[in-house]
Amino acid sequence: MTGNVQLLSDTLASAKAEGRSALIAYLPAGFPTVDGAIDAIRAVFDGGADVVEVGLPHSDPVLDGPVIQTADDIALRGGVRIADVMRTVREAHRATGKPVLVMTYWNPIDRYGVERFTAELADAGGAGCILPDLPVQESDLWREHAEKHGLATIFVVAPSSKDERLARITAVGSGFVYAASLMGVTGTRESVGTQAQDLVERTRATGHGLPVCVGLGVSDAAQAAEVAGFADGVIVGSAFVKRMLDAPDHAAGVKAVRELAGELAKGVRRQV
């Protein structure tokens, strides 16, 4: 592996060597402003996040809940552009030396140009992309350019994913696999937790060795500890965004996300 995909893999391996899950945080670029998002991402790293996903705001984020949709709307009304996303990645990585990913739907990349997007992301120090709506069977062009620039290609799987699809994704993906489920929406937390654990086990059973990180609607340290019991990484997004939305001012929001990262960092170490 080359480029910052190696940094991502090393970070996940380091967490595993410590006997814990990695903490992966999500915040959208441009929310509440471009500079404000950079401040918040630095604060989340300061609080204990191992990896940060920078969201590329989209006008139709079909897989995101209302909290992230609200933040995306604020960012888009503020005029955020892909150049701002790249700047956010660059400044967050440069300030911390930690892995920074972009999470984006496929359409903005397709319109921007795959070669241009991957080259600029690599130049900014990005570790790769999470692509929730890119089918693995249509990913050859993206993966060709991502591999050329040393970027991870992270696919999203769900409890409905068939074993054949899981095997194909773990064969060609890199960095980690994003295992998605919904806590408190598709059933009780206990049943969804079991579903997520089963998905992690099925993904690992493909035998390709990619870490499996779970985004499960985790919002506190106890839930992080629960997911850390079976996943290589715990992904938290809406809880961070909600702290920013609920804060009376930007400084309070930055303080709130730093504190939440600290609480969740204890959770992934199961110190709760």
PDB file of C-alpha atoms in Angstrom:
ATOM      1  CA  MET A   1       0.000   0.000   0.000  1.00  0.00           C
ATOM      2  CA  THR A   2       1.093   3.549  -0.657  1.00  0.00           C
ATOM      3  CA  GLY A   3       0.022   7.015   0.344  1.00  0.00           C
ATOM      4  CA  ASN A   4      -2.199   7.697   3.324  1.00  0.00           C
ATOM      5  CA  VAL A   5      -4.139   4.460   2.921  1.00  0.00           C
ATOM      6  CA  GLN A   6      -1.133   2.982   4.732  1.00  0.00           C
ATOM      7  CA  LEU A   7      -1.583   5.508   7.543  1.00  0.00           C
ATOM      8  CA  LEU A   8      -5.217   4.434   7.845  1.00  0.00           C
ATOM      9  CA  SER A   9      -4.313   0.748   7.947  1.00  0.00           C
ATOM     10  CA  ASP A  10      -1.549   1.383  10.483  1.00  0.00           C
ATOM     11  CA  THR A  11      -3.937   3.383  12.689  1.00  0.00           C
ATOM     12  CA  LEU A  12      -6.495   0.578  12.732  1.00  0.00           C
ATOM     13  CA  ALA A  13      -3.776  -2.001  13.369  1.00  0.00           C
ATOM     14  CA  SER A  14      -2.389   0.084  16.223  1.00  0.00           C
ATOM     15  CA  ALA A  15      -5.803   0.257  17.896  1.00  0.00           C
ATOM     16  CA  LYS A  16      -6.154  -3.517  17.525  1.00  0.00           C
ATOM     17  CA  ALA A  17      -2.705  -4.020  19.065  1.00  0.00           C
ATOM     18  CA  GLU A  18      -3.915  -1.977  22.043  1.00  0.00           C
ATOM     19  CA  GLY A  19      -6.837  -4.382  22.396  1.00  0.00           C
ATOM     20  CA  ARG A  20      -9.487  -1.864  21.446  1.00  0.00           C
ATOM     21  CA  SER A  21     -11.631  -0.613  18.591  1.00  0.00           C
ATOM     22  CA  ALA A  22     -10.740   2.534  16.671  1.00  0.00           C
ATOM     23  CA  LEU A  23     -12.937   5.606  17.100  1.00  0.00           C
ATOM     24  CA  ILE A  24     -13.997   7.025  13.728  1.00  0.00           C
ATOM     25  CA  ALA A  25     -15.846  10.348  13.760  1.00  0.00           C
ATOM     26  CA  TYR A  26     -17.870  11.999  11.001  1.00  0.00           C
ATOM     27  CA  LEU A  27     -18.410  15.725  10.448  1.00  0.00           C
ATOM     28  CA  PRO A  28     -19.533  17.484   7.254  1.00  0.00           C
ATOM     29  CA  ALA A  29     -17.293  20.008   5.512  1.00  0.00           C
ATOM     30  CA  GLY A  30     -18.623  23.565   5.548  1.00  0.00           C
ATOM     31  CA  PHE A  31     -20.690  23.107   8.720  1.00  0.00           C
ATOM     32  CA  PRO A  32     -21.299  25.545  10.263  1.00  0.00           C
ATOM     33  CA  THR A  33     -18.691  27.213   8.017  1.00  0.00           C
ATOM     34  CA  VAL A  34     -15.583  25.903   6.287  1.00  0.00           C
ATOM     35  CA  ASP A  35     -13.301  27.236   9.029  1.00  0.00           C
ATOM     36  CA  GLY A  36     -15.779  26.138  11.684  1.00  0.00           C
ATOM     37  CA  ALA A  37     -15.745  22.569  10.405  1.00  0.00           C
ATOM     38  CA  ILE A  38     -11.939  22.504  10.450  1.00  0.00           C
ATOM     39  CA  ASP A  39     -12.002  23.695  14.078  1.00  0.00           C
ATOM     40  CA  ALA A  40     -14.501  20.983  14.990  1.00  0.00           C
ATOM     41  CA  ILE A  41     -12.509  18.225  13.280  1.00  0.00           C
ATOM     42  CA  ARG A  42      -9.330  19.246  15.087  1.00  0.00           C
ATOM     43  CA  ALA A  43     -11.268  19.218  18.361  1.00  0.00           C
ATOM     44  CA  VAL A  44     -12.602  15.711  17.693  1.00  0.00           C
ATOM     45  CA  PHE A  45      -9.061  14.491  17.040  1.00  0.00           C
ATOM     46  CA  ASP A  46      -7.891  16.267  20.201  1.00  0.00           C
ATOM     47  CA  GLY A  47     -10.634  14.502  22.138  1.00  0.00           C
ATOM     48  CA  GLY A  48      -9.485  11.062  21.074  1.00  0.00           C
ATOM     49  CA  ALA A  49     -10.776  10.169  17.603  1.00  0.00           C
ATOM     50  CA  ASP A  50      -8.399   7.979  15.608  1.00  0.00           C
ATOM     51  CA  VAL A  51      -9.859   8.736  12.166  1.00  0.00           C
ATOM     52  CA  VAL A  52     -12.223  11.423  10.860  1.00  0.00           C
ATOM     53  CA  GLU A  53     -14.591  11.180   7.913  1.00  0.00           C
ATOM     54  CA  VAL A  54     -15.225  14.540   6.245  1.00  0.00           C
ATOM     55  CA  GLY A  55     -18.673  14.564   4.685  1.00  0.00           C
ATOM     56  CA  LEU A  56     -19.082  16.116   1.246  1.00  0.00           C
ATOM     57  CA  PRO A  57     -22.467  17.852   1.605  1.00  0.00           C
ATOM     58  CA  HIS A  58     -25.071  16.693  -0.885  1.00  0.00           C
ATOM     59  CA  SER A  59     -28.469  18.120  -1.766  1.00  0.00           C
ATOM     60  CA  ASP A  60     -30.100  14.696  -1.624  1.00  0.00           C
ATOM     61  CA  PRO A  61     -28.324  12.666   1.081  1.00  0.00           C
ATOM     62  CA  VAL A  62     -30.679   9.701   0.850  1.00  0.00           C
ATOM     63  CA  LEU A  63     -28.763   7.533   3.317  1.00  0.00           C
ATOM     64  CA  ASP A  64     -28.381  10.213   5.998  1.00  0.00           C
ATOM     65  CA  GLY A  65     -30.792  11.010   8.788  1.00  0.00           C
ATOM     66  CA  PRO A  66     -32.367  14.414   9.542  1.00  0.00           C
ATOM     67  CA  VAL A  67     -29.497  15.646  11.736  1.00  0.00           C
ATOM     68  CA  ILE A  68     -26.876  15.276   9.013  1.00  0.00           C
ATOM     69  CA  GLN A  69     -29.329  16.525   6.382  1.00  0.00           C
ATOM     70  CA  THR A  70     -29.759  19.717   8.421  1.00  0.00           C
ATOM     71  CA  ALA A  71     -25.994  20.229   8.637  1.00  0.00           C
ATOM     72  CA  ASP A  72     -25.578  19.535   4.908  1.00  0.00           C
ATOM     73  CA  ASP A  73     -28.249  22.125   4.142  1.00  0.00           C
ATOM     74  CA  ILE A  74     -26.448  24.728   6.252  1.00  0.00           C
ATOM     75  CA  ALA A  75     -23.164  23.942   4.482  1.00  0.00           C
ATOM     76  CA  LEU A  76     -24.716  24.090   1.006  1.00  0.00           C
ATOM     77  CA  ARG A  77     -26.475  27.377   1.742  1.00  0.00           C
ATOM     78  CA  GLY A  78     -23.103  28.661   2.872  1.00  0.00           C
ATOM     79  CA  GLY A  79     -21.726  27.878  -0.583  1.00  0.00           C
ATOM     80  CA  VAL A  80     -19.445  24.941   0.240  1.00  0.00           C
ATOM     81  CA  ARG A  81     -17.634  23.479  -2.770  1.00  0.00           C
ATOM     82  CA  ILE A  82     -15.410  20.466  -3.409  1.00  0.00           C
ATOM     83  CA  ALA A  83     -12.397  22.772  -3.131  1.00  0.00           C
ATOM     84  CA  ASP A  84     -13.517  23.534   0.438  1.00  0.00           C
ATOM     85  CA  VAL A  85     -13.765  19.818   1.183  1.00  0.00           C
ATOM     86  CA  MET A  86     -10.187  19.347  -0.045  1.00  0.00           C
ATOM     87  CA  ARG A  87      -9.021  22.282   2.063  1.00  0.00           C
ATOM     88  CA  THR A  88     -10.749  20.785   5.095  1.00  0.00           C
ATOM     89  CA  VAL A  89      -8.988  17.459   4.557  1.00  0.00           C
ATOM     90  CA  ARG A  90      -5.631  19.171   4.014  1.00  0.00           C
ATOM     91  CA  GLU A  91      -5.792  21.361   7.125  1.00  0.00           C
ATOM     92  CA  ALA A  92      -7.164  18.616   9.386  1.00  0.00           C
ATOM     93  CA  HIS A  93      -4.501  16.130   8.297  1.00  0.00           C
ATOM     94  CA  ARG A  94      -1.680  18.657   8.401  1.00  0.00           C
ATOM     95  CA  ALA A  95      -2.645  19.776  11.921  1.00  0.00           C
ATOM     96  CA  THR A  96      -2.920  16.276  13.364  1.00  0.00           C
ATOM     97  CA  GLY A  97      -1.014  13.830  11.154  1.00  0.00           C
ATOM     98  CA  LYS A  98      -3.995  11.471  11.479  1.00  0.00           C
ATOM     99  CA  PRO A  99      -6.022   9.756   8.751  1.00  0.00           C
ATOM    100  CA  VAL A 100      -8.762  11.858   7.171  1.00  0.00           C
ATOM    101  CA  LEU A 101     -11.305  10.291   4.814  1.00  0.00           C
ATOM    102  CA  VAL A 102     -14.000  11.784   2.621  1.00  0.00           C
ATOM    103  CA  MET A 103     -17.494  10.329   2.703  1.00  0.00           C
ATOM    104  CA  THR A 104     -19.431  11.183  -0.430  1.00  0.00           C
ATOM    105  CA  TYR A 105     -22.128  10.040  -2.790  1.00  0.00           C
ATOM    106  CA  TRP A 106     -20.942   9.127  -6.267  1.00  0.00           C
ATOM    107  CA  ASN A 107     -22.625  11.881  -8.289  1.00  0.00           C
ATOM    108  CA  PRO A 108     -20.372  14.775  -7.140  1.00  0.00           C
ATOM    109  CA  ILE A 109     -17.246  12.755  -7.990  1.00  0.00           C
ATOM    110  CA  ASP A 110     -18.651  11.736 -11.362  1.00  0.00           C
ATOM    111  CA  ARG A 111     -19.409  15.341 -12.233  1.00  0.00           C
ATOM    112  CA  TYR A 112     -16.081  16.639 -10.927  1.00  0.00           C
ATOM    113  CA  GLY A 113     -14.038  13.964 -12.687  1.00  0.00           C
ATOM    114  CA  VAL A 114     -12.618  10.832 -11.061  1.00  0.00           C
ATOM    115  CA  GLU A 115      -8.992  11.540 -11.958  1.00  0.00           C
ATOM    116  CA  ARG A 116      -9.229  15.147 -10.793  1.00  0.00           C
ATOM    117  CA  PHE A 117     -10.961  14.192  -7.522  1.00  0.00           C
ATOM    118  CA  THR A 118      -8.542  11.387  -6.605  1.00  0.00           C
ATOM    119  CA  ALA A 119      -5.467  13.450  -7.496  1.00  0.00           C
ATOM    120  CA  GLU A 120      -6.638  16.411  -5.418  1.00  0.00           C
ATOM    121  CA  LEU A 121      -7.640  14.235  -2.464  1.00  0.00           C
ATOM    122  CA  ALA A 122      -4.252  12.512  -2.452  1.00  0.00           C
ATOM    123  CA  ASP A 123      -2.485  15.878  -2.730  1.00  0.00           C
ATOM    124  CA  ALA A 124      -4.489  17.108   0.279  1.00  0.00           C
ATOM    125  CA  GLY A 125      -3.262  14.163   2.341  1.00  0.00           C
ATOM    126  CA  GLY A 126      -6.567  12.290   2.292  1.00  0.00           C
ATOM    127  CA  ALA A 127      -6.522   8.594   3.161  1.00  0.00           C
ATOM    128  CA  GLY A 128      -9.397   7.577   0.899  1.00  0.00           C
ATOM    129  CA  CYS A 129     -13.135   7.642   0.342  1.00  0.00           C
ATOM    130  CA  ILE A 130     -16.246   6.023   1.739  1.00  0.00           C
ATOM    131  CA  LEU A 131     -18.659   5.592  -1.165  1.00  0.00           C
ATOM    132  CA  PRO A 132     -22.051   4.465   0.161  1.00  0.00           C
ATOM    133  CA  ASP A 133     -23.898   4.393  -3.162  1.00  0.00           C
ATOM    134  CA  LEU A 134     -21.190   3.114  -5.539  1.00  0.00           C
ATOM    135  CA  PRO A 135     -21.952  -0.513  -6.465  1.00  0.00           C
ATOM    136  CA  VAL A 136     -18.847  -2.669  -6.271  1.00  0.00           C
ATOM    137  CA  GLN A 137     -19.532  -4.024  -9.777  1.00  0.00           C
ATOM    138  CA  GLU A 138     -19.373  -0.457 -11.152  1.00  0.00           C
ATOM    139  CA  SER A 139     -16.287   0.625  -9.215  1.00  0.00           C
ATOM    140  CA  ASP A 140     -13.454  -0.291 -11.596  1.00  0.00           C
ATOM    141  CA  LEU A 141     -12.792   3.271 -12.809  1.00  0.00           C
ATOM    142  CA  TRP A 142     -12.785   4.687  -9.284  1.00  0.00           C
ATOM    143  CA  ARG A 143     -10.528   1.927  -7.934  1.00  0.00           C
ATOM    144  CA  GLU A 144      -8.060   2.321 -10.790  1.00  0.00           C
ATOM    145  CA  HIS A 145      -7.508   5.983  -9.947  1.00  0.00           C
ATOM    146  CA  ALA A 146      -7.728   5.482  -6.176  1.00  0.00           C
ATOM    147  CA  GLU A 147      -5.017   2.821  -6.289  1.00  0.00           C
ATOM    148  CA  LYS A 148      -2.846   5.024  -8.500  1.00  0.00           C
ATOM    149  CA  HIS A 149      -2.999   7.770  -5.871  1.00  0.00           C
ATOM    150  CA  GLY A 150      -2.719   5.574  -2.787  1.00  0.00           C
ATOM    151  CA  LEU A 151      -6.298   6.065  -1.592  1.00  0.00           C
ATOM    152  CA  ALA A 152      -8.510   3.594   0.243  1.00  0.00           C
ATOM    153  CA  THR A 153     -11.801   2.505  -1.310  1.00  0.00           C
ATOM    154  CA  ILE A 154     -14.277   1.848   1.485  1.00  0.00           C
ATOM    155  CA  PHE A 155     -17.538   0.191   0.577  1.00  0.00           C
ATOM    156  CA  VAL A 156     -20.650   0.120   2.734  1.00  0.00           C
ATOM    157  CA  VAL A 157     -22.416  -3.149   3.589  1.00  0.00           C
ATOM    158  CA  ALA A 158     -25.716  -3.704   5.384  1.00  0.00           C
ATOM    159  CA  PRO A 159     -27.433  -6.608   7.148  1.00  0.00           C
ATOM    160  CA  SER A 160     -29.279  -7.283   3.882  1.00  0.00           C
ATOM    161  CA  SER A 161     -26.003  -7.764   1.966  1.00  0.00           C
ATOM    162  CA  LYS A 162     -25.617 -11.285   0.597  1.00  0.00           C
ATOM    163  CA  ASP A 163     -22.474 -13.270   1.374  1.00  0.00           C
ATOM    164  CA  GLU A 164     -21.473 -13.151  -2.307  1.00  0.00           C
ATOM    165  CA  ARG A 165     -21.497  -9.342  -2.255  1.00  0.00           C
ATOM    166  CA  LEU A 166     -19.563  -9.260   1.018  1.00  0.00           C
ATOM    167  CA  ALA A 167     -16.896 -11.486  -0.513  1.00  0.00           C
ATOM    168  CA  ARG A 168     -16.578  -9.287  -3.586  1.00  0.00           C
ATOM    169  CA  ILE A 169     -16.324  -6.115  -1.491  1.00  0.00           C
ATOM    170  CA  THR A 170     -13.670  -7.494   0.845  1.00  0.00           C
ATOM    171  CA  ALA A 171     -11.714  -8.764  -2.169  1.00  0.00           C
ATOM    172  CA  VAL A 172     -11.437  -5.353  -3.849  1.00  0.00           C
ATOM    173  CA  GLY A 173     -12.009  -2.803  -1.068  1.00  0.00           C
ATOM    174  CA  SER A 174      -9.219  -1.343   1.052  1.00  0.00           C
ATOM    175  CA  GLY A 175      -8.779   0.417   4.384  1.00  0.00           C
ATOM    176  CA  PHE A 176     -11.810  -1.136   6.040  1.00  0.00           C
ATOM    177  CA  VAL A 177     -15.393  -2.188   5.379  1.00  0.00           C
ATOM    178  CA  TYR A 178     -18.144   0.129   6.648  1.00  0.00           C
ATOM    179  CA  ALA A 179     -20.888  -2.028   8.158  1.00  0.00           C
ATOM    180  CA  ALA A 180     -24.064   0.018   8.398  1.00  0.00           C
ATOM    181  CA  SER A 181     -27.126  -0.628  10.505  1.00  0.00           C
ATOM    182  CA  LEU A 182     -29.748   1.466  12.287  1.00  0.00           C
ATOM    183  CA  MET A 183     -30.098   1.603  16.051  1.00  0.00           C
ATOM    184  CA  GLY A 184     -33.568   2.354  17.418  1.00  0.00           C
ATOM    185  CA  VAL A 185     -35.237   2.449  13.997  1.00  0.00           C
ATOM    186  CA  THR A 186     -35.233  -1.097  12.666  1.00  0.00           C
ATOM    187  CA  GLY A 187     -35.911  -2.654  16.070  1.00  0.00           C
ATOM    188  CA  THR A 188     -34.690  -2.645  19.627  1.00  0.00           C
ATOM    189  CA  ARG A 189     -31.086  -1.835  20.300  1.00  0.00           C
ATOM    190  CA  GLU A 190     -30.432  -5.429  21.412  1.00  0.00           C
ATOM    191  CA  SER A 191     -31.777  -6.938  18.195  1.00  0.00           C
ATOM    192  CA  VAL A 192     -30.017  -4.418  15.985  1.00  0.00           C
ATOM    193  CA  GLY A 193     -26.789  -5.004  17.899  1.00  0.00           C
ATOM    194  CA  THR A 194     -27.124  -8.736  17.213  1.00  0.00           C
ATOM    195  CA  GLN A 195     -27.795  -8.001  13.544  1.00  0.00           C
ATOM    196  CA  ALA A 196     -24.696  -5.816  13.329  1.00  0.00           C
ATOM    197  CA  GLN A 197     -22.564  -8.418  15.073  1.00  0.00           C
ATOM    198  CA  ASP A 198     -23.776 -11.044  12.621  1.00  0.00           C
ATOM    199  CA  LEU A 199     -22.892  -8.732   9.708  1.00  0.00           C
ATOM    200  CA  VAL A 200     -19.385  -8.209  11.099  1.00  0.00           C
ATOM    201  CA  GLU A 201     -18.910 -11.957  11.482  1.00  0.00           C
ATOM    202  CA  ARG A 202     -20.182 -12.676   7.956  1.00  0.00           C
ATOM    203  CA  THR A 203     -17.900  -9.996   6.511  1.00  0.00           C
ATOM    204  CA  ARG A 204     -14.867 -11.354   8.346  1.00  0.00           C
ATOM    205  CA  ALA A 205     -15.746 -14.876   7.235  1.00  0.00           C
ATOM    206  CA  THR A 206     -14.927 -13.935   3.630  1.00  0.00           C
ATOM    207  CA  GLY A 207     -11.317 -14.382   4.659  1.00  0.00           C
ATOM    208  CA  HIS A 208      -9.785 -11.248   3.136  1.00  0.00           C
ATOM    209  CA  GLY A 209      -8.768  -9.736   6.472  1.00  0.00           C
ATOM    210  CA  LEU A 210     -10.127  -6.211   6.051  1.00  0.00           C
ATOM    211  CA  PRO A 211     -11.090  -4.539   9.336  1.00  0.00           C
ATOM    212  CA  VAL A 212     -14.842  -4.104   9.784  1.00  0.00           C
ATOM    213  CA  CYS A 213     -16.042  -0.851  11.341  1.00  0.00           C
ATOM    214  CA  VAL A 214     -19.634  -0.311  12.410  1.00  0.00           C
ATOM    215  CA  GLY A 215     -21.842   2.744  12.086  1.00  0.00           C
ATOM    216  CA  LEU A 216     -24.814   1.973  14.301  1.00  0.00           C
ATOM    217  CA  GLY A 217     -26.309   5.217  15.508  1.00  0.00           C
ATOM    218  CA  VAL A 218     -23.888   5.197  18.449  1.00  0.00           C
ATOM    219  CA  SER A 219     -24.314   8.315  20.565  1.00  0.00           C
ATOM    220  CA  ASP A 220     -22.693   7.610  23.949  1.00  0.00           C
ATOM    221  CA  ALA A 221     -19.828   5.751  25.608  1.00  0.00           C
ATOM    222  CA  ALA A 222     -21.918   2.751  26.676  1.00  0.00           C
ATOM    223  CA  GLN A 223     -23.126   2.126  23.113  1.00  0.00           C
ATOM    224  CA  ALA A 224     -19.567   2.616  21.828  1.00  0.00           C
ATOM    225  CA  ALA A 225     -18.366  -0.005  24.296  1.00  0.00           C
ATOM    226  CA  GLU A 226     -21.083  -2.412  23.141  1.00  0.00           C
ATOM    227  CA  VAL A 227     -20.111  -2.102  19.477  1.00  0.00           C
ATOM    228  CA  ALA A 228     -16.402  -2.185  20.365  1.00  0.00           C
ATOM    229  CA  GLY A 229     -17.040  -5.657  21.723  1.00  0.00           C
ATOM    230  CA  PHE A 230     -17.331  -7.055  18.197  1.00  0.00           C
ATOM    231  CA  ALA A 231     -16.127  -4.435  15.665  1.00  0.00           C
ATOM    232  CA  ASP A 232     -12.690  -3.182  14.649  1.00  0.00           C
ATOM    233  CA  GLY A 233     -13.935   0.397  14.648  1.00  0.00           C
ATOM    234  CA  VAL A 234     -16.881   2.384  15.990  1.00  0.00           C
ATOM    235  CA  ILE A 235     -18.208   5.070  13.632  1.00  0.00           C
ATOM    236  CA  VAL A 236     -20.070   8.046  15.108  1.00  0.00           C
ATOM    237  CA  GLY A 237     -21.623  10.817  13.028  1.00  0.00           C
ATOM    238  CA  SER A 238     -25.017  12.211  13.989  1.00  0.00           C
ATOM    239  CA  ALA A 239     -24.101  12.517  17.672  1.00  0.00           C
ATOM    240  CA  PHE A 240     -21.219  14.875  16.816  1.00  0.00           C
ATOM    241  CA  VAL A 241     -23.321  16.882  14.383  1.00  0.00           C
ATOM    242  CA  LYS A 242     -26.131  17.178  16.923  1.00  0.00           C
ATOM    243  CA  ARG A 243     -23.723  18.571  19.522  1.00  0.00           C
ATOM    244  CA  MET A 244     -22.748  21.267  17.038  1.00  0.00           C
ATOM    245  CA  LEU A 245     -26.373  22.010  16.088  1.00  0.00           C
ATOM    246  CA  ASP A 246     -27.486  22.224  19.720  1.00  0.00           C
ATOM    247  CA  ALA A 247     -24.655  24.480  20.891  1.00  0.00           C
ATOM    248  CA  PRO A 248     -25.470  28.148  21.578  1.00  0.00           C
ATOM    249  CA  ASP A 249     -22.375  29.306  19.667  1.00  0.00           C
ATOM    250  CA  HIS A 250     -19.455  27.942  17.700  1.00  0.00           C
ATOM    251  CA  ALA A 251     -16.992  27.866  20.602  1.00  0.00           C
ATOM    252  CA  ALA A 252     -19.454  25.876  22.681  1.00  0.00           C
ATOM    253  CA  GLY A 253     -20.002  23.480  19.794  1.00  0.00           C
ATOM    254  CA  VAL A 254     -16.280  22.855  19.387  1.00  0.00           C
ATOM    255  CA  LYS A 255     -15.975  22.237  23.140  1.00  0.00           C
ATOM    256  CA  ALA A 256     -18.951  19.861  23.030  1.00  0.00           C
ATOM    257  CA  VAL A 257     -17.578  17.688  20.231  1.00  0.00           C
ATOM    258  CA  ARG A 258     -14.170  17.516  21.923  1.00  0.00           C
ATOM    259  CA  GLU A 259     -15.872  16.305  25.098  1.00  0.00           C
ATOM    260  CA  LEU A 260     -17.995  13.768  23.230  1.00  0.00           C
ATOM    261  CA  ALA A 261     -14.886  12.397  21.496  1.00  0.00           C
ATOM    262  CA  GLY A 262     -13.285  11.963  24.911  1.00  0.00           C
ATOM    263  CA  GLU A 263     -16.304  10.070  26.238  1.00  0.00           C
ATOM    264  CA  LEU A 264     -16.456   7.834  23.160  1.00  0.00           C
ATOM    265  CA  ALA A 265     -12.696   7.220  23.306  1.00  0.00           C
ATOM    266  CA  LYS A 266     -13.227   5.735  26.751  1.00  0.00           C
ATOM    267  CA  GLY A 267     -16.117   3.700  25.352  1.00  0.00           C
ATOM    268  CA  VAL A 268     -14.060   2.060  22.600  1.00  0.00           C
ATOM    269  CA  ARG A 269     -11.558   1.136  25.308  1.00  0.00           C
ATOM    270  CA  ARG A 270     -14.519  -0.224  27.291  1.00  0.00           C
ATOM    271  CA  GLN A 271     -13.671   1.973  30.263  1.00  0.00           C
ATOM    272  CA  VAL A 272     -17.325   2.679  31.093  1.00  0.00           C
TER     273      VAL A 272
END
